[in-house]
PDB file of C-alpha atoms in Angstrom:
ATOM      1  CA  GLY A 701     -80.498  -0.505 186.555  1.00 62.00           C
ATOM      2  CA  GLN A 702     -76.763  -0.736 186.974  1.00 70.00           C
ATOM      3  CA  GLN A 703     -74.917   2.482 187.753  1.00 86.00           C
ATOM      4  CA  LEU A 704     -71.260   3.294 187.382  1.00 92.00           C
ATOM      5  CA  ASN A 705     -69.731   6.133 189.381  1.00 94.00           C
ATOM      6  CA  GLN A 706     -66.544   7.679 188.080  1.00 95.00           C
ATOM      7  CA  SER A 707     -64.157   9.924 189.948  1.00 96.00           C
ATOM      8  CA  PRO A 708     -62.856  12.463 189.685  1.00 96.00           C
ATOM      9  CA  GLN A 709     -65.304  14.221 187.367  1.00 94.00           C
ATOM     10  CA  SER A 710     -62.496  16.362 185.975  1.00 95.00           C
ATOM     11  CA  MET A 711     -58.743  16.771 186.303  1.00 96.00           C
ATOM     12  CA  PHE A 712     -56.413  19.544 185.216  1.00 96.00           C
ATOM     13  CA  ILE A 713     -52.810  18.404 185.285  1.00 95.00           C
ATOM     14  CA  GLN A 714     -49.377  19.407 184.060  1.00 97.00           C
ATOM     15  CA  GLU A 715     -47.825  17.605 181.116  1.00 97.00           C
ATOM     16  CA  GLY A 716     -45.608  14.772 182.361  1.00 97.00           C
ATOM     17  CA  GLU A 717     -47.686  14.020 185.460  1.00 97.00           C
ATOM     18  CA  ASP A 718     -49.253  10.637 186.128  1.00 97.00           C
ATOM     19  CA  VAL A 719     -53.048  10.343 186.268  1.00 96.00           C
ATOM     20  CA  SER A 720     -55.323   7.994 188.201  1.00 97.00           C
ATOM     21  CA  MET A 721     -59.069   7.631 187.884  1.00 97.00           C
ATOM     22  CA  ASN A 722     -61.530   5.037 189.063  1.00 97.00           C
ATOM     23  CA  CYS A 723     -64.967   3.612 188.538  1.00 97.00           C
ATOM     24  CA  THR A 724     -67.183   1.957 191.144  1.00 96.00           C
ATOM     25  CA  SER A 725     -70.485   0.152 191.109  1.00 95.00           C
ATOM     26  CA  SER A 726     -72.907  -1.357 193.607  1.00 90.00           C
ATOM     27  CA  SER A 727     -73.292  -4.305 191.206  1.00 91.00           C
ATOM     28  CA  ILE A 728     -70.804  -6.930 190.146  1.00 92.00           C
ATOM     29  CA  PHE A 729     -69.470  -6.743 186.593  1.00 92.00           C
ATOM     30  CA  ASN A 730     -67.847  -9.589 184.682  1.00 91.00           C
ATOM     31  CA  THR A 731     -66.225  -7.221 182.191  1.00 93.00           C
ATOM     32  CA  TRP A 732     -64.829  -3.731 182.606  1.00 94.00           C
ATOM     33  CA  LEU A 733     -64.099  -1.480 179.646  1.00 95.00           C
ATOM     34  CA  TRP A 734     -62.344   1.865 179.366  1.00 97.00           C
ATOM     35  CA  TYR A 735     -63.139   4.224 176.483  1.00 97.00           C
ATOM     36  CA  LYS A 736     -61.690   7.610 175.547  1.00 97.00           C
ATOM     37  CA  GLN A 737     -63.571  10.360 173.769  1.00 97.00           C
ATOM     38  CA  ASP A 738     -61.561  13.014 171.943  1.00 96.00           C
ATOM     39  CA  PRO A 739     -63.263  16.407 171.549  1.00 90.00           C
ATOM     40  CA  GLY A 740     -65.898  16.277 168.801  1.00 90.00           C
ATOM     41  CA  GLU A 741     -65.557  12.523 168.279  1.00 93.00           C
ATOM     42  CA  GLY A 742     -67.193   9.310 169.420  1.00 95.00           C
ATOM     43  CA  PRO A 743     -65.619   7.193 172.177  1.00 96.00           C
ATOM     44  CA  VAL A 744     -62.908   4.690 171.273  1.00 95.00           C
ATOM     45  CA  LEU A 745     -62.079   1.557 173.251  1.00 94.00           C
ATOM     46  CA  LEU A 746     -58.762   1.742 175.130  1.00 96.00           C
ATOM     47  CA  ILE A 747     -58.671  -1.361 177.307  1.00 96.00           C
ATOM     48  CA  ALA A 748     -60.940  -4.331 178.040  1.00 93.00           C
ATOM     49  CA  LEU A 749     -60.699  -6.355 181.279  1.00 95.00           C
ATOM     50  CA  TYR A 750     -62.304  -9.772 181.622  1.00 93.00           C
ATOM     51  CA  LYS A 751     -61.044 -11.267 184.871  1.00 94.00           C
ATOM     52  CA  ALA A 752     -61.087 -10.095 188.497  1.00 94.00           C
ATOM     53  CA  GLY A 753     -57.636  -8.903 189.522  1.00 94.00           C
ATOM     54  CA  GLU A 754     -56.508  -8.555 185.907  1.00 94.00           C
ATOM     55  CA  LEU A 755     -53.980  -5.808 185.167  1.00 96.00           C
ATOM     56  CA  THR A 756     -53.680  -4.798 181.514  1.00 96.00           C
ATOM     57  CA  SER A 757     -51.508  -2.194 179.811  1.00 95.00           C
ATOM     58  CA  ASN A 758     -51.804  -0.360 176.514  1.00 94.00           C
ATOM     59  CA  GLY A 759     -48.755   1.844 176.071  1.00 96.00           C
ATOM     60  CA  ARG A 760     -48.780   4.444 178.860  1.00 97.00           C
ATOM     61  CA  LEU A 761     -52.204   3.297 180.020  1.00 97.00           C
ATOM     62  CA  THR A 762     -52.738   0.634 182.671  1.00 98.00           C
ATOM     63  CA  ALA A 763     -56.130  -0.600 183.866  1.00 98.00           C
ATOM     64  CA  GLN A 764     -57.078  -2.976 186.643  1.00 97.00           C
ATOM     65  CA  PHE A 765     -60.176  -5.085 187.252  1.00 96.00           C
ATOM     66  CA  GLY A 766     -60.895  -4.854 190.995  1.00 95.00           C
ATOM     67  CA  ILE A 767     -60.934  -8.130 192.926  1.00 95.00           C
ATOM     68  CA  THR A 768     -64.426  -7.402 194.290  1.00 94.00           C
ATOM     69  CA  ARG A 769     -65.590  -7.019 190.650  1.00 93.00           C
ATOM     70  CA  LYS A 770     -67.277  -3.789 191.714  1.00 94.00           C
ATOM     71  CA  ASP A 771     -64.531  -1.391 190.677  1.00 96.00           C
ATOM     72  CA  SER A 772     -61.870  -0.665 188.106  1.00 97.00           C
ATOM     73  CA  PHE A 773     -58.960   1.760 187.843  1.00 97.00           C
ATOM     74  CA  LEU A 774     -57.210   3.495 184.963  1.00 98.00           C
ATOM     75  CA  ASN A 775     -53.756   5.019 185.228  1.00 98.00           C
ATOM     76  CA  ILE A 776     -51.993   7.150 182.631  1.00 98.00           C
ATOM     77  CA  SER A 777     -48.276   7.661 183.051  1.00 97.00           C
ATOM     78  CA  ALA A 778     -46.297  10.689 181.870  1.00 97.00           C
ATOM     79  CA  SER A 779     -49.293  12.521 180.425  1.00 97.00           C
ATOM     80  CA  ILE A 780     -49.017  14.386 177.116  1.00 96.00           C
ATOM     81  CA  PRO A 781     -51.318  17.014 175.524  1.00 95.00           C
ATOM     82  CA  SER A 782     -53.053  14.437 173.292  1.00 95.00           C
ATOM     83  CA  ASP A 783     -54.317  12.636 176.412  1.00 97.00           C
ATOM     84  CA  VAL A 784     -56.924  15.404 176.682  1.00 97.00           C
ATOM     85  CA  GLY A 785     -60.462  14.092 176.468  1.00 96.00           C
ATOM     86  CA  ILE A 786     -63.160  12.318 178.425  1.00 96.00           C
ATOM     87  CA  TYR A 787     -62.467   8.853 179.813  1.00 97.00           C
ATOM     88  CA  PHE A 788     -65.404   6.528 180.356  1.00 96.00           C
ATOM     89  CA  CYS A 789     -65.658   3.241 182.162  1.00 96.00           C
ATOM     90  CA  ALA A 790     -68.326   0.837 180.961  1.00 94.00           C
ATOM     91  CA  GLY A 791     -69.706  -2.586 181.756  1.00 92.00           C
ATOM     92  CA  PRO A 792     -72.236  -4.927 180.142  1.00 90.00           C
ATOM     93  CA  ASN A 793     -75.382  -6.218 181.829  1.00 86.00           C
ATOM     94  CA  ASN A 794     -75.665  -9.920 182.617  1.00 82.00           C
ATOM     95  CA  ALA A 795     -77.442 -10.635 179.338  1.00 83.00           C
ATOM     96  CA  GLY A 796     -74.618  -8.931 177.492  1.00 81.00           C
ATOM     97  CA  ASN A 797     -76.928  -6.856 175.301  1.00 86.00           C
ATOM     98  CA  MET A 798     -76.614  -3.460 176.995  1.00 89.00           C
ATOM     99  CA  LEU A 799     -73.510  -1.496 177.900  1.00 91.00           C
ATOM    100  CA  THR A 800     -73.711   0.933 180.842  1.00 92.00           C
ATOM    101  CA  PHE A 801     -71.337   3.894 180.919  1.00 93.00           C
ATOM    102  CA  GLY A 802     -70.052   5.934 183.824  1.00 94.00           C
ATOM    103  CA  GLY A 803     -70.395   9.728 183.872  1.00 93.00           C
ATOM    104  CA  GLY A 804     -66.854  10.198 182.595  1.00 95.00           C
ATOM    105  CA  THR A 805     -63.645  11.851 183.805  1.00 96.00           C
ATOM    106  CA  ARG A 806     -62.657  14.940 181.825  1.00 96.00           C
ATOM    107  CA  LEU A 807     -58.879  15.253 181.573  1.00 97.00           C
ATOM    108  CA  MET A 808     -57.157  18.500 180.709  1.00 96.00           C
ATOM    109  CA  VAL A 809     -53.378  18.662 180.255  1.00 96.00           C
ATOM    110  CA  LYS A 810     -51.384  21.862 180.480  1.00 93.00           C
ATOM    111  CA  PRO A 811     -48.298  21.848 178.229  1.00 89.00           C
TER     112      PRO A 811
ATOM    113  CA  ASN B 268     -63.983   1.075 155.290  1.00 66.00           C
ATOM    114  CA  ALA B 269     -66.153   3.965 156.506  1.00 79.00           C
ATOM    115  CA  GLY B 270     -67.083   2.373 159.883  1.00 94.00           C
ATOM    116  CA  VAL B 271     -70.174   3.957 161.466  1.00 97.00           C
ATOM    117  CA  THR B 272     -71.595   6.967 159.607  1.00 97.00           C
ATOM    118  CA  GLN B 273     -74.088   9.325 161.213  1.00 97.00           C
ATOM    119  CA  THR B 274     -76.072  12.083 159.522  1.00 97.00           C
ATOM    120  CA  PRO B 275     -76.742  14.896 160.032  1.00 97.00           C
ATOM    121  CA  LYS B 276     -73.860  16.157 162.159  1.00 96.00           C
ATOM    122  CA  PHE B 277     -75.858  19.139 163.413  1.00 97.00           C
ATOM    123  CA  GLN B 278     -79.604  19.812 163.507  1.00 97.00           C
ATOM    124  CA  VAL B 279     -81.838  22.467 165.026  1.00 97.00           C
ATOM    125  CA  LEU B 280     -85.516  21.677 165.535  1.00 97.00           C
ATOM    126  CA  LYS B 281     -88.509  23.457 166.939  1.00 97.00           C
ATOM    127  CA  THR B 282     -90.552  21.858 169.699  1.00 98.00           C
ATOM    128  CA  GLY B 283     -93.045  19.412 168.213  1.00 97.00           C
ATOM    129  CA  GLN B 284     -91.168  18.766 164.978  1.00 97.00           C
ATOM    130  CA  SER B 285     -90.165  15.251 164.009  1.00 96.00           C
ATOM    131  CA  MET B 286     -86.937  14.075 162.432  1.00 96.00           C
ATOM    132  CA  THR B 287     -84.793  11.029 161.801  1.00 98.00           C
ATOM    133  CA  LEU B 288     -81.140  10.610 162.682  1.00 98.00           C
ATOM    134  CA  GLN B 289     -79.484   8.240 160.243  1.00 98.00           C
ATOM    135  CA  CYS B 290     -76.898   5.609 161.128  1.00 98.00           C
ATOM    136  CA  ALA B 291     -75.177   3.229 158.730  1.00 98.00           C
ATOM    137  CA  GLN B 292     -72.313   0.780 159.224  1.00 97.00           C
ATOM    138  CA  ASP B 293     -70.371  -1.157 156.619  1.00 96.00           C
ATOM    139  CA  MET B 294     -68.718  -3.709 158.912  1.00 94.00           C
ATOM    140  CA  ASN B 295     -71.520  -6.302 158.794  1.00 93.00           C
ATOM    141  CA  HIS B 296     -72.064  -5.838 162.524  1.00 94.00           C
ATOM    142  CA  GLU B 297     -75.111  -7.574 163.995  1.00 93.00           C
ATOM    143  CA  TYR B 298     -75.440  -5.327 167.050  1.00 94.00           C
ATOM    144  CA  MET B 299     -76.317  -1.637 166.738  1.00 96.00           C
ATOM    145  CA  SER B 300     -77.329   0.898 169.370  1.00 96.00           C
ATOM    146  CA  TRP B 301     -78.149   4.543 169.996  1.00 98.00           C
ATOM    147  CA  TYR B 302     -76.861   6.568 172.951  1.00 97.00           C
ATOM    148  CA  ARG B 303     -77.383  10.124 174.042  1.00 97.00           C
ATOM    149  CA  GLN B 304     -74.668  12.109 175.792  1.00 96.00           C
ATOM    150  CA  ASP B 305     -75.503  14.878 178.225  1.00 93.00           C
ATOM    151  CA  PRO B 306     -72.977  16.794 180.373  1.00 83.00           C
ATOM    152  CA  GLY B 307     -71.989  14.886 183.510  1.00 76.00           C
ATOM    153  CA  MET B 308     -74.308  11.976 182.709  1.00 80.00           C
ATOM    154  CA  GLY B 309     -72.109   9.919 180.466  1.00 88.00           C
ATOM    155  CA  LEU B 310     -73.728   7.948 177.674  1.00 94.00           C
ATOM    156  CA  ARG B 311     -77.217   6.586 178.158  1.00 95.00           C
ATOM    157  CA  LEU B 312     -78.633   3.820 175.973  1.00 95.00           C
ATOM    158  CA  ILE B 313     -81.813   4.713 174.072  1.00 97.00           C
ATOM    159  CA  HIS B 314     -82.512   1.655 171.889  1.00 97.00           C
ATOM    160  CA  TYR B 315     -80.544  -1.266 170.571  1.00 96.00           C
ATOM    161  CA  SER B 316     -80.820  -4.037 167.997  1.00 95.00           C
ATOM    162  CA  VAL B 317     -79.202  -7.461 167.973  1.00 92.00           C
ATOM    163  CA  GLY B 318     -79.963  -8.055 164.302  1.00 92.00           C
ATOM    164  CA  ALA B 319     -82.200  -7.127 161.381  1.00 94.00           C
ATOM    165  CA  GLY B 320     -85.850  -7.089 162.401  1.00 95.00           C
ATOM    166  CA  ILE B 321     -85.090  -7.093 166.144  1.00 95.00           C
ATOM    167  CA  THR B 322     -85.083  -3.988 168.341  1.00 97.00           C
ATOM    168  CA  ASP B 323     -85.389  -3.375 172.071  1.00 96.00           C
ATOM    169  CA  GLN B 324     -85.502  -0.522 174.550  1.00 96.00           C
ATOM    170  CA  GLY B 325     -82.557   0.747 176.502  1.00 94.00           C
ATOM    171  CA  GLU B 326     -82.418   2.980 179.547  1.00 93.00           C
ATOM    172  CA  VAL B 327     -84.100   6.116 178.098  1.00 95.00           C
ATOM    173  CA  PRO B 328     -86.385   5.081 175.189  1.00 97.00           C
ATOM    174  CA  ASN B 329     -89.315   7.490 175.678  1.00 96.00           C
ATOM    175  CA  GLY B 330     -89.858   9.851 172.740  1.00 96.00           C
ATOM    176  CA  TYR B 331     -87.761   7.792 170.345  1.00 98.00           C
ATOM    177  CA  ASN B 332     -88.510   5.059 167.793  1.00 97.00           C
ATOM    178  CA  VAL B 333     -86.158   2.760 165.925  1.00 98.00           C
ATOM    179  CA  SER B 334     -86.365   0.131 163.216  1.00 96.00           C
ATOM    180  CA  ARG B 335     -83.847  -2.292 161.722  1.00 97.00           C
ATOM    181  CA  SER B 336     -84.898  -3.401 158.262  1.00 97.00           C
ATOM    182  CA  THR B 337     -81.332  -4.135 157.122  1.00 97.00           C
ATOM    183  CA  THR B 338     -78.092  -5.120 158.861  1.00 96.00           C
ATOM    184  CA  GLU B 339     -76.459  -1.864 157.741  1.00 97.00           C
ATOM    185  CA  ASP B 340     -78.984   0.783 158.839  1.00 98.00           C
ATOM    186  CA  PHE B 341     -80.426   1.731 162.214  1.00 98.00           C
ATOM    187  CA  PRO B 342     -82.326   5.063 162.075  1.00 98.00           C
ATOM    188  CA  LEU B 343     -83.486   6.870 165.221  1.00 98.00           C
ATOM    189  CA  ARG B 344     -86.757   8.779 164.966  1.00 98.00           C
ATOM    190  CA  LEU B 345     -87.857  11.627 167.204  1.00 96.00           C
ATOM    191  CA  LEU B 346     -91.621  11.686 167.010  1.00 92.00           C
ATOM    192  CA  SER B 347     -92.341  15.104 168.545  1.00 96.00           C
ATOM    193  CA  ALA B 348     -89.153  16.864 169.602  1.00 96.00           C
ATOM    194  CA  ALA B 349     -88.924  18.400 173.072  1.00 97.00           C
ATOM    195  CA  PRO B 350     -86.214  20.679 174.565  1.00 97.00           C
ATOM    196  CA  SER B 351     -85.250  17.788 176.891  1.00 96.00           C
ATOM    197  CA  GLN B 352     -84.067  15.933 173.792  1.00 97.00           C
ATOM    198  CA  THR B 353     -81.362  18.495 173.148  1.00 97.00           C
ATOM    199  CA  SER B 354     -78.256  16.331 173.276  1.00 97.00           C
ATOM    200  CA  VAL B 355     -75.458  14.704 171.323  1.00 97.00           C
ATOM    201  CA  TYR B 356     -76.525  11.374 169.859  1.00 98.00           C
ATOM    202  CA  PHE B 357     -74.151   8.536 169.113  1.00 98.00           C
ATOM    203  CA  CYS B 358     -74.755   5.427 167.078  1.00 98.00           C
ATOM    204  CA  ALA B 359     -72.543   2.449 167.870  1.00 96.00           C
ATOM    205  CA  SER B 360     -72.178  -1.073 166.503  1.00 96.00           C
ATOM    206  CA  SER B 361     -70.500  -4.308 167.476  1.00 93.00           C
ATOM    207  CA  TYR B 362     -69.701  -7.554 165.690  1.00 88.00           C
ATOM    208  CA  SER B 363     -71.635  -9.529 168.301  1.00 79.00           C
ATOM    209  CA  PRO B 364     -74.639  -9.023 170.566  1.00 69.00           C
ATOM    210  CA  GLY B 365     -72.138  -9.194 173.414  1.00 69.00           C
ATOM    211  CA  ALA B 366     -72.062  -5.414 173.013  1.00 64.00           C
ATOM    212  CA  ASN B 367     -68.656  -5.055 174.593  1.00 75.00           C
ATOM    213  CA  VAL B 368     -66.398  -3.634 171.925  1.00 86.00           C
ATOM    214  CA  LEU B 369     -68.466  -0.862 170.385  1.00 93.00           C
ATOM    215  CA  THR B 370     -67.460   1.175 167.347  1.00 94.00           C
ATOM    216  CA  PHE B 371     -68.987   4.641 167.603  1.00 96.00           C
ATOM    217  CA  GLY B 372     -69.979   7.149 164.974  1.00 97.00           C
ATOM    218  CA  ALA B 373     -68.836  10.773 165.217  1.00 96.00           C
ATOM    219  CA  GLY B 374     -72.116  11.936 166.748  1.00 97.00           C
ATOM    220  CA  SER B 375     -75.093  14.117 165.825  1.00 97.00           C
ATOM    221  CA  ARG B 376     -75.662  17.297 167.830  1.00 97.00           C
ATOM    222  CA  LEU B 377     -79.368  18.094 168.140  1.00 97.00           C
ATOM    223  CA  THR B 378     -80.810  21.310 169.543  1.00 97.00           C
ATOM    224  CA  VAL B 379     -84.540  21.615 170.190  1.00 97.00           C
ATOM    225  CA  LEU B 380     -85.823  25.149 170.668  1.00 96.00           C
TER     226      LEU B 380
END
């Protein structure tokens, strides 16, 4: 099946720093999604990308759909304590009935 | 609007016991799914349903059963619990079988001794 590899697995940063994380696959995806999971909660969709090369922002978050369609990137600018959580990339299979998730990037922010 | 409701939130089982994790959504979503979350492995799809009466297997279906008799409910049954099924389980739904924009429940933490 399709596999998504996320890096880094975890990050411990100072409040105010910028954050970059990425997701790669050996398969082509037509959609890339980024979810965030707060501690003790289910994941929530942050950004959806539908076109190769697309760059989309949601507040301090910016995500890009790689031009090869095999990778995607998420950047967080000026991190704050509430950015703490696990960030997942995800992509649907060709039939569109199953969503595959990456292993997640755990972000910790020091005030 | 309650969204996706999962019960119970916590459960401890002994090896060999059976149980059902409940999932209900009030958004009239056609697509529903169950994932398990294990450390470092992200979320793995167990079973999914594209509508009432239709279910299919995901990536890790062994040891689990599902049914979808109504649009609202999608229970997950563990037939004979094993320690390898210790995990956090998430139910998620979507307005379309496109499965892209999932709404997740808060999760059910299961421990099998």
